Each structure stands twice: as structure tokens, then as C-alpha cells.
């Protein structure tokens, strides 16, 4: 099996300050990787560099494209990268309002990616939108409501539907459960887990919530001050952390 | 099926003065298909540690832990995950599941992961739950609210759903009544009969006597405690 | 003509700058060319963009026509016509066929235009993507990369809310298979007429953009396969001239529900009535003229 996504020595500076440095990893089809670390550890910078939202200062971000195999997405042209961004890649923002069009109906939000890749049949688009709302447990009756009338959890689920409707192969998630009530989080996690398995998605999830990665991620990358300090199988890193920082992180979690 | 040689491990507590605690040295173990080996030794001697290392949950510092041809001590995460999916089952003492998922689905999940179709997986899950005396009205509920004994039985059903060629059992009969204990022991015997290699921790001596072919005293691998 | 102004009010350097923008616009049909819009002696929203474009293409020999919602006799049309009479001293006419330059707000004349004519549109908001994507940097990028999915989101929203594409004016079009363009707030009835023999220039004064359609440019109204574009108008004939093909205004006559439909293009209606056509509520032409 060949990797779907390969990152080599990715480095990003903000002036003299390190955003992230020398990050390398391979992600295989169907694999879910968690990136954990505290605020300012560079995990969001890394995610944004991976997803093409930020230009790294050095390094390669290779993706196994459908047409031409492995391509460096850092050096590919902007139109190509943006095309990836609305077809094979998806990005789930922490705040749904960053990932949704708040002035457009739920159906329009889900349909946008379809229309962006050329769907021009209203009936088909609507049908697909209804199907996807169902898959993220939003009642089809809400299809013409704007997301501003939705609860936080529903908005997040709508964002996920909007992202997955074009059948992406790689999903970037930035704190997907952040800011949600615990009960809402559990439902969302369960939903994400199901979708990831059903669609065979590869995913990279940035979070500071270790419970989230335990449930969703196959493997972990622990970041501190822009560097990767530890990687490994999720339960191994959490149950037998090797690096001092990871040990601190794991031991700092409050037990319920 | 399971081959362990020269395995050592110590914990380094970086946040407590970098204390180094050696917990295992030169562990050796071989389990053939159809064989059940019990890990014995005093509490704290490292039975669970060794078991977790075999599963890849704890990292070995040295040595080889080969399960079904994969060296767990060296393998990539995805290789270990594939091993856990296909080859190596683990029945721990505690059930860890996602809230909201129905018991029947919890049990069927390992089968779905190896590509068994939904209906067959469902049927197998039902069979196991029935055998382990979980009332049918509970099947559609999440096991998170079940009693300790019920959770343990769900856990066992899940562990035995797929016919793993290698199995790790951590106190499989603890907190079970006589009837269910009997069911679990017969499940273990069935697994042995079909050729599974099993490593187990049993505080229940009678159970150990009945299903285990050999005992390995892990005290022999405990640094500073070796005879 | 008032000699204290330069010909057509604007100074020659400004007109050169605007002509360059017009030429660029004609070279890239549908592309919005930025230009340094000047302060004009009228408020934004009253046609400052159109006036600057007209001023830049007018020559002293030209005859000019100005229409507002199809009519030559509304305030906006009368003021702008007077403005050019005063500052450029050009001849003016209400007859479409006699005009060399026609400045319009919200309509395309019913009568087919010729190759030697120029139609200048006043444009309030040139960016068709604006209401869905507020960031200019992003809309520019979307044009550059031909990312027009969002335009269909707008039409989708229309259908989901109203059961049909209810956008009835400023209906977005795709130009020569490339740029998506706002045709200014003309009724969608006029969209098919955007493919014409005359040069069409669009000026947005406040937004500082000029864009253009060269003669015979291909202009396609956006739609869905199952909700095709329809150039609709009131299902009625003109009550004055009886035309069944022209775009109509609904005029409320009294407080008792009385109303009539009349051609929005006053010149078109006038010339039909002069030729003897009479609508349902129409009166013979001679009496009307008196």
C-alpha cells in the first residue's frame, strides 16, 4: 500500500518565531491521525500548512492525486490546490460559522461543493443534500433553514455534511468538537467515527482533547513549541507516553 | 503464534526527577496455536505489563514480540492496527466504548472491521450475547449504563466475536457468576480447539487449571526479583 | 454649450484613462476593469459611472439618448440628457434609431440596436458574487480561477425559497464561456438582447469598475438543467399600443384596483402608436399628442 499523503520536513516560521519545524509523516488510506498539543504548540499552524491555507517556508506536502499520482501541493498551482480543496480534500473548522455560509440555507450549504464541481441539476443537488442531512442526523425538514437558526451541534454536523458531500479522501479537522456541550460532543464523535469508517476516509484531527483522539485517531503526533516530540499508536502514546511533555499532558487530564 | 524473546521495559518518569523504573527484563515466551498459557506471579510483577506489550499498548525498550509474523516491538502503528483487527484479540477487564452505540453493534464491530457482512455480523453478535445471558431488551442500548458484570460479558462477547488466531485474556472470569463463568470457559475451550494461541491472566485458579496448558511466572522477568 | 467646461465635462486625461479601461474591457469581455472614478456633479447612484463612460466615448457630432427604466422623460433621464446638452453641446433625441450613444438605467431598448451604436449602462454593483461573498480579494480570485459554483448557490436558494428562479433583474450571465457578469439591474426579459450588434459598456462609478461586451458577444444566462432560464414579462399586452412582445410596466390608476400595463420603453410605444397601433385602453395618437 502506498501513502495517500506524505509530509516531508515541513517548516513554517513567523518572523523569527517557529510555527512548526521539520515535521514529517506518512498517512495511509483510511488512517486517522490526531495532532495534540497545547495552545501555541504549532498544531494549528501545521494543519493550515497541510491544507494549503498557509504557505510553508520549507518542506513538501505530497498528495496522491487521482489524475497524476503523488504531487507536491505546495508547489502546484493555486487553481489546482483550490480544486483539491473542494474535491478530494475537506476542512472542518472549529467554529461552524467559519466553514458555513450563514446567509445560505442548509441545502445550499451542502449543495455548494456539488455546484462548484459542475452539478447543474437542481433536483439532483437537492436530493443529495437531503441524503446528507440525514446522514448527519439533521431532519430533512430543516433543509431550507439557515444555519443561524441551528444549534451549535447541528451547525457542526451541517459543516461536516457540506464537506463530505463530494466524497473527499482526506479530511482536515481543526478542533471539531471544541466549544460544544459534552453530550453534543459524544454524538458528533460517534457520527464522525461512523462516517470515517463507512467512507474509508483518511483524516488529520487537531485537538487538545485527548478523549477525542482516543476515540477517533489511529495514531498520534504530539507537538510542543513547533516540534513533534512523540508519535505512535494512539493508545500506546496515551497509556505509555515516552516524552516528558506527553507524560505531563496525559497526567494533566482530569479523571471523571 | 506468539514469540517473545529478550523483552525489556522500564518506565522513565520525566516529571518526577526522571526516575527510571525497570519493570521487565529478558522476558521469554512462546505460545503455539491451540495452546493456552497463563501468566502468574505476584501483583505488580508485570503480568499486565507483558500482556499490554504483546498488544502494542506499551512500548518495549528491547527485544522481539512476534505475533503472527509481525514484530509488535518494531511495527508501524498501522501494522499493529491491522494485526489487532485480523489476528490478535484482547479482552481487557474494562469496557471502553463510544457513548450512544448499541450493545449489539459494539459486539458486531470487530466482525465488520474484517469485512464480514452486516447480517452475518449481527447474527454472530446475537448468538454470543444470548450465550452470555445478556437479556435481549438490552441489546439496543449502550452498554455504558450496564452493571459491571454485564459490561464484562459484553466485553467478552466483543472479544470472541471474530475468531482471532491469537487472544489475550485479562481476568476473563472476574466478576462473573457460576453460569456465565462456565460460558466463558467453554468459549476459551472452543477457541483453543480451533487453534487459537491464548495468553491469559487468571486469578481464578480453578479456571486456570481447566483451560491453561502451562503457567509462566513473570517474577522471573522482574528486575531485582528474579530468583 | 457652456464653454467653461471641457467637452463633456471631464478633462481629456481622465477621458483617456477611461477609454483605456473601456478598451481593456472590450478586449476581455465581462471582466471588471478598475478605473479611477471621478467626483461628478451628481450623487452616486444617479449614474455617475454611466456618465463618465458616456463622456469618454461621445464626440461632438454624436446624437445622444438617455433612458431610465425605458423612459426618456423621468428625472434621471432628463437630468443626464441636460447635463450633456450643457457640457458637450451634443444633439439629443428620444428616438432609439437616431442615437449614436444611448445611456440607460435598467433597460435595453426594444428596438434592435445597430453596429454603429453604443449602449452605456449605469451599474450600481458590478460584482455578481458580492451578496454571497463579501471579500473583494476572494471574489477576484474566484473570477480569476473561474470558480463560479457560488453563483448557482444563489439560484439554488431562489428555487428552494420560491419554487422557481425568482431573480427577475440583474440576472447573472456567463460571457463567452468565461466571466460571470452582472448585466446591471435590467429585467431578465432583456437578457437575451445582450447578444447584439452594438457595443455595450457598463460603468459603476461608486465601485470604480468598467466592463464591456463587444458586438455579437455570446452571453448565456445561468440556470439549472431542470429549471431553465426564462425571459419572462407580464402576461399582458400594452394597453396603449397593443404590443404583445415588449416589456411592460404596471401602472396603478386609482385606489379601486384600477391598473394598466404599458410599454416601459416610451419611445417604442410612441412610435407604435404613431404608426396606428392602439391598445385596449389606448386612445388614437393625434389626440394624445395634442
XYZ file of C-alpha atoms in Angstrom, chain A:
256
model
C 0.000 0.000 0.000
C 1.263 3.494 -0.796
C 0.654 6.541 1.371
C -2.185 8.887 0.462
C -0.433 11.862 1.978
C 3.236 12.428 2.705
C 4.746 15.318 4.587
C 8.466 15.918 4.446
C 10.377 18.354 6.650
C 7.606 20.891 6.746
C 8.718 24.145 8.346
C 6.934 27.421 8.929
C 8.326 30.492 10.646
C 6.531 33.609 11.783
C 9.431 36.017 11.519
C 11.989 34.568 13.895
C 9.436 32.565 15.778
C 8.951 28.917 14.929
C 5.472 27.967 13.787
C 6.368 24.347 13.178
C 9.667 22.780 12.277
C 10.799 19.712 10.364
C 7.525 17.858 10.529
C 7.449 14.629 8.539
C 4.926 11.799 8.405
C 3.080 9.473 6.055
C -0.666 8.967 6.147
C -2.164 5.860 4.572
C -5.638 5.482 3.079
C -8.202 5.032 5.833
C -5.847 6.193 8.550
C -6.869 8.801 11.102
C -4.091 10.770 12.734
C -4.506 13.032 15.715
C -2.256 16.008 16.370
C -2.293 17.021 20.016
C -0.559 19.718 21.980
C -1.477 22.803 23.951
C -2.358 26.204 22.507
C 0.642 27.650 20.700
C 2.280 24.272 20.147
C 2.086 24.759 16.390
C -0.603 22.219 15.689
C -2.968 24.658 14.007
C -0.117 26.201 12.018
C 0.810 22.732 10.860
C -2.763 21.894 9.890
C -3.114 25.113 7.922
C 0.146 24.433 6.097
C -1.018 20.900 5.294
C -4.364 22.103 3.970
C -2.789 24.804 1.825
C -4.205 27.709 3.832
C -0.711 28.823 4.802
C 2.419 28.683 2.656
C 5.188 26.780 4.445
C 8.746 28.145 4.346
C 10.244 24.757 3.548
C 9.238 21.181 3.023
C 6.892 19.149 0.882
C 3.250 18.190 1.248
C 2.601 15.345 -1.170
C -0.840 14.052 -2.046
C -1.728 11.042 -4.151
C -3.929 12.799 -6.723
C -6.437 10.818 -8.752
C -5.075 12.056 -12.059
C -1.307 12.276 -11.660
C -0.345 10.291 -8.554
C 1.907 11.920 -5.956
C 2.066 15.695 -6.340
C 3.611 18.344 -4.124
C 0.663 20.526 -3.174
C 2.966 23.317 -2.006
C 4.335 23.885 -5.489
C 1.240 23.027 -7.512
C -0.651 25.974 -8.996
C -3.240 27.726 -6.883
C -6.195 26.693 -9.073
C -5.136 23.047 -8.744
C -4.773 23.359 -4.999
C -8.139 25.063 -4.648
C -9.684 22.379 -6.835
C -8.298 19.755 -4.434
C -9.772 21.820 -1.608
C -13.278 21.335 -2.940
C -12.995 17.799 -4.258
C -10.617 15.336 -2.607
C -9.884 17.419 0.472
C -12.190 18.749 3.102
C -11.637 21.082 6.023
C -13.810 21.125 9.121
C -13.349 24.311 11.104
C -13.645 24.599 14.855
C -16.264 27.306 14.502
C -19.003 26.235 12.154
C -19.515 29.816 11.070
C -16.020 29.796 9.530
C -16.925 26.789 7.454
C -20.538 27.583 6.598
C -22.273 30.328 4.686
C -24.538 31.643 7.390
C -26.777 33.510 4.945
C -27.422 30.463 2.783
C -29.872 27.654 3.585
C -28.670 24.278 4.876
C -29.394 22.724 1.482
C -27.468 25.463 -0.308
C -24.545 24.964 2.052
C -24.402 21.265 1.314
C -25.019 21.802 -2.399
C -22.314 24.399 -2.868
C -19.473 21.933 -3.279
C -21.546 19.965 -5.780
C -22.282 23.078 -7.792
C -18.626 24.077 -7.534
C -17.669 20.923 -9.381
C -20.308 21.393 -12.030
C -23.611 19.974 -10.755
C -26.356 21.808 -12.645
C -29.462 19.779 -11.890
C -31.452 21.311 -9.059
C -33.392 18.138 -8.310
C -30.260 16.025 -8.042
C -28.475 18.561 -5.874
C -31.434 18.798 -3.523
C -31.777 15.051 -3.369
C -28.122 14.687 -2.409
C -28.412 17.450 0.171
C -31.372 15.711 1.815
C -29.459 12.435 1.846
C -26.501 14.090 3.527
C -28.572 15.962 6.073
C -29.974 12.578 7.034
C -26.519 11.094 7.378
C -25.527 13.808 9.826
C -28.832 13.419 11.652
C -30.438 16.676 10.603
C -34.140 16.454 9.836
C -34.842 16.929 6.110
C -37.485 19.498 7.056
C -34.698 21.861 8.044
C -33.198 21.906 4.541
C -34.393 25.418 3.760
C -33.483 26.897 7.139
C -30.386 28.974 7.540
C -27.627 27.649 9.800
C -28.066 30.672 12.054
C -31.301 29.003 13.215
C -29.395 25.821 14.164
C -27.833 24.824 17.481
C -24.051 24.648 17.743
C -24.004 20.876 17.373
C -26.276 20.981 14.331
C -24.158 23.655 12.712
C -21.099 21.480 13.185
C -22.886 18.471 11.697
C -24.027 20.609 8.786
C -20.444 21.685 8.237
C -19.415 18.056 8.119
C -22.138 17.225 5.582
C -21.118 20.175 3.440
C -17.542 18.904 3.456
C -18.184 15.246 2.828
C -20.806 15.557 0.092
C -18.228 15.410 -2.700
C -16.690 12.231 -1.286
C -13.288 13.588 -0.289
C -10.424 11.228 0.528
C -8.677 13.393 3.093
C -10.348 15.459 5.790
C -8.593 18.059 7.919
C -10.343 18.835 11.193
C -9.448 21.675 13.498
C -10.866 21.053 16.984
C -14.095 19.665 15.515
C -15.733 19.249 18.929
C -14.359 22.395 20.542
C -16.943 24.635 22.123
C -19.695 22.019 22.116
C -21.504 20.594 25.116
C -20.168 17.253 26.255
C -23.321 15.359 25.266
C -23.269 17.017 21.844
C -19.587 16.148 21.507
C -20.244 12.467 22.082
C -22.886 12.392 19.381
C -20.617 14.196 16.944
C -17.689 11.896 17.680
C -19.819 8.845 17.165
C -21.079 10.266 13.887
C -17.578 11.138 12.700
C -16.302 7.701 13.608
C -19.064 6.056 11.626
C -18.504 8.265 8.578
C -14.759 7.789 8.658
C -15.159 4.025 8.650
C -18.016 3.913 6.171
C -16.300 6.149 3.618
C -12.780 4.865 4.278
C -11.676 8.438 4.920
C -8.219 9.476 5.896
C -8.256 12.273 8.408
C -5.980 14.574 10.327
C -7.547 15.897 13.505
C -6.050 18.695 15.509
C -7.289 18.875 19.065
C -6.186 19.419 22.628
C -8.821 16.962 23.834
C -7.193 13.589 24.429
C -10.564 11.862 24.765
C -11.377 12.903 21.191
C -8.239 11.366 19.767
C -8.630 8.205 21.812
C -11.976 7.654 20.151
C -11.161 8.830 16.645
C -7.468 8.581 15.916
C -5.453 5.518 14.974
C -2.234 7.262 15.740
C -0.981 10.380 17.398
C 1.530 13.101 16.898
C 2.358 15.176 19.970
C 3.608 18.707 19.370
C 5.368 21.163 21.616
C 6.867 24.511 20.652
C 6.532 23.747 16.955
C 8.303 20.395 17.166
C 6.948 16.880 17.056
C 8.042 15.319 20.344
C 6.373 11.957 20.092
C 4.441 9.818 17.637
C 2.862 6.408 17.792
C -0.228 4.299 18.116
C -2.889 6.346 19.909
C -3.443 4.059 22.884
C 0.275 3.428 23.239
C 1.100 7.152 23.346
C -1.695 7.814 25.836
C -1.093 4.773 28.059
C 2.700 4.598 27.871
C 3.900 8.098 26.932
C 7.640 8.306 26.396
C 8.342 12.013 26.236
C 8.206 14.150 29.352
C 5.789 16.585 27.752
C 3.386 13.836 26.725
C 3.551 12.394 30.219
C 2.654 15.798 31.592
C -0.174 16.177 29.060
C -1.652 12.769 29.843
C -1.319 13.142 33.605
C -2.946 16.561 33.483
C -6.262 15.218 32.215
C -8.894 15.300 34.903
C -10.414 11.911 35.549
C -14.181 11.725 35.560
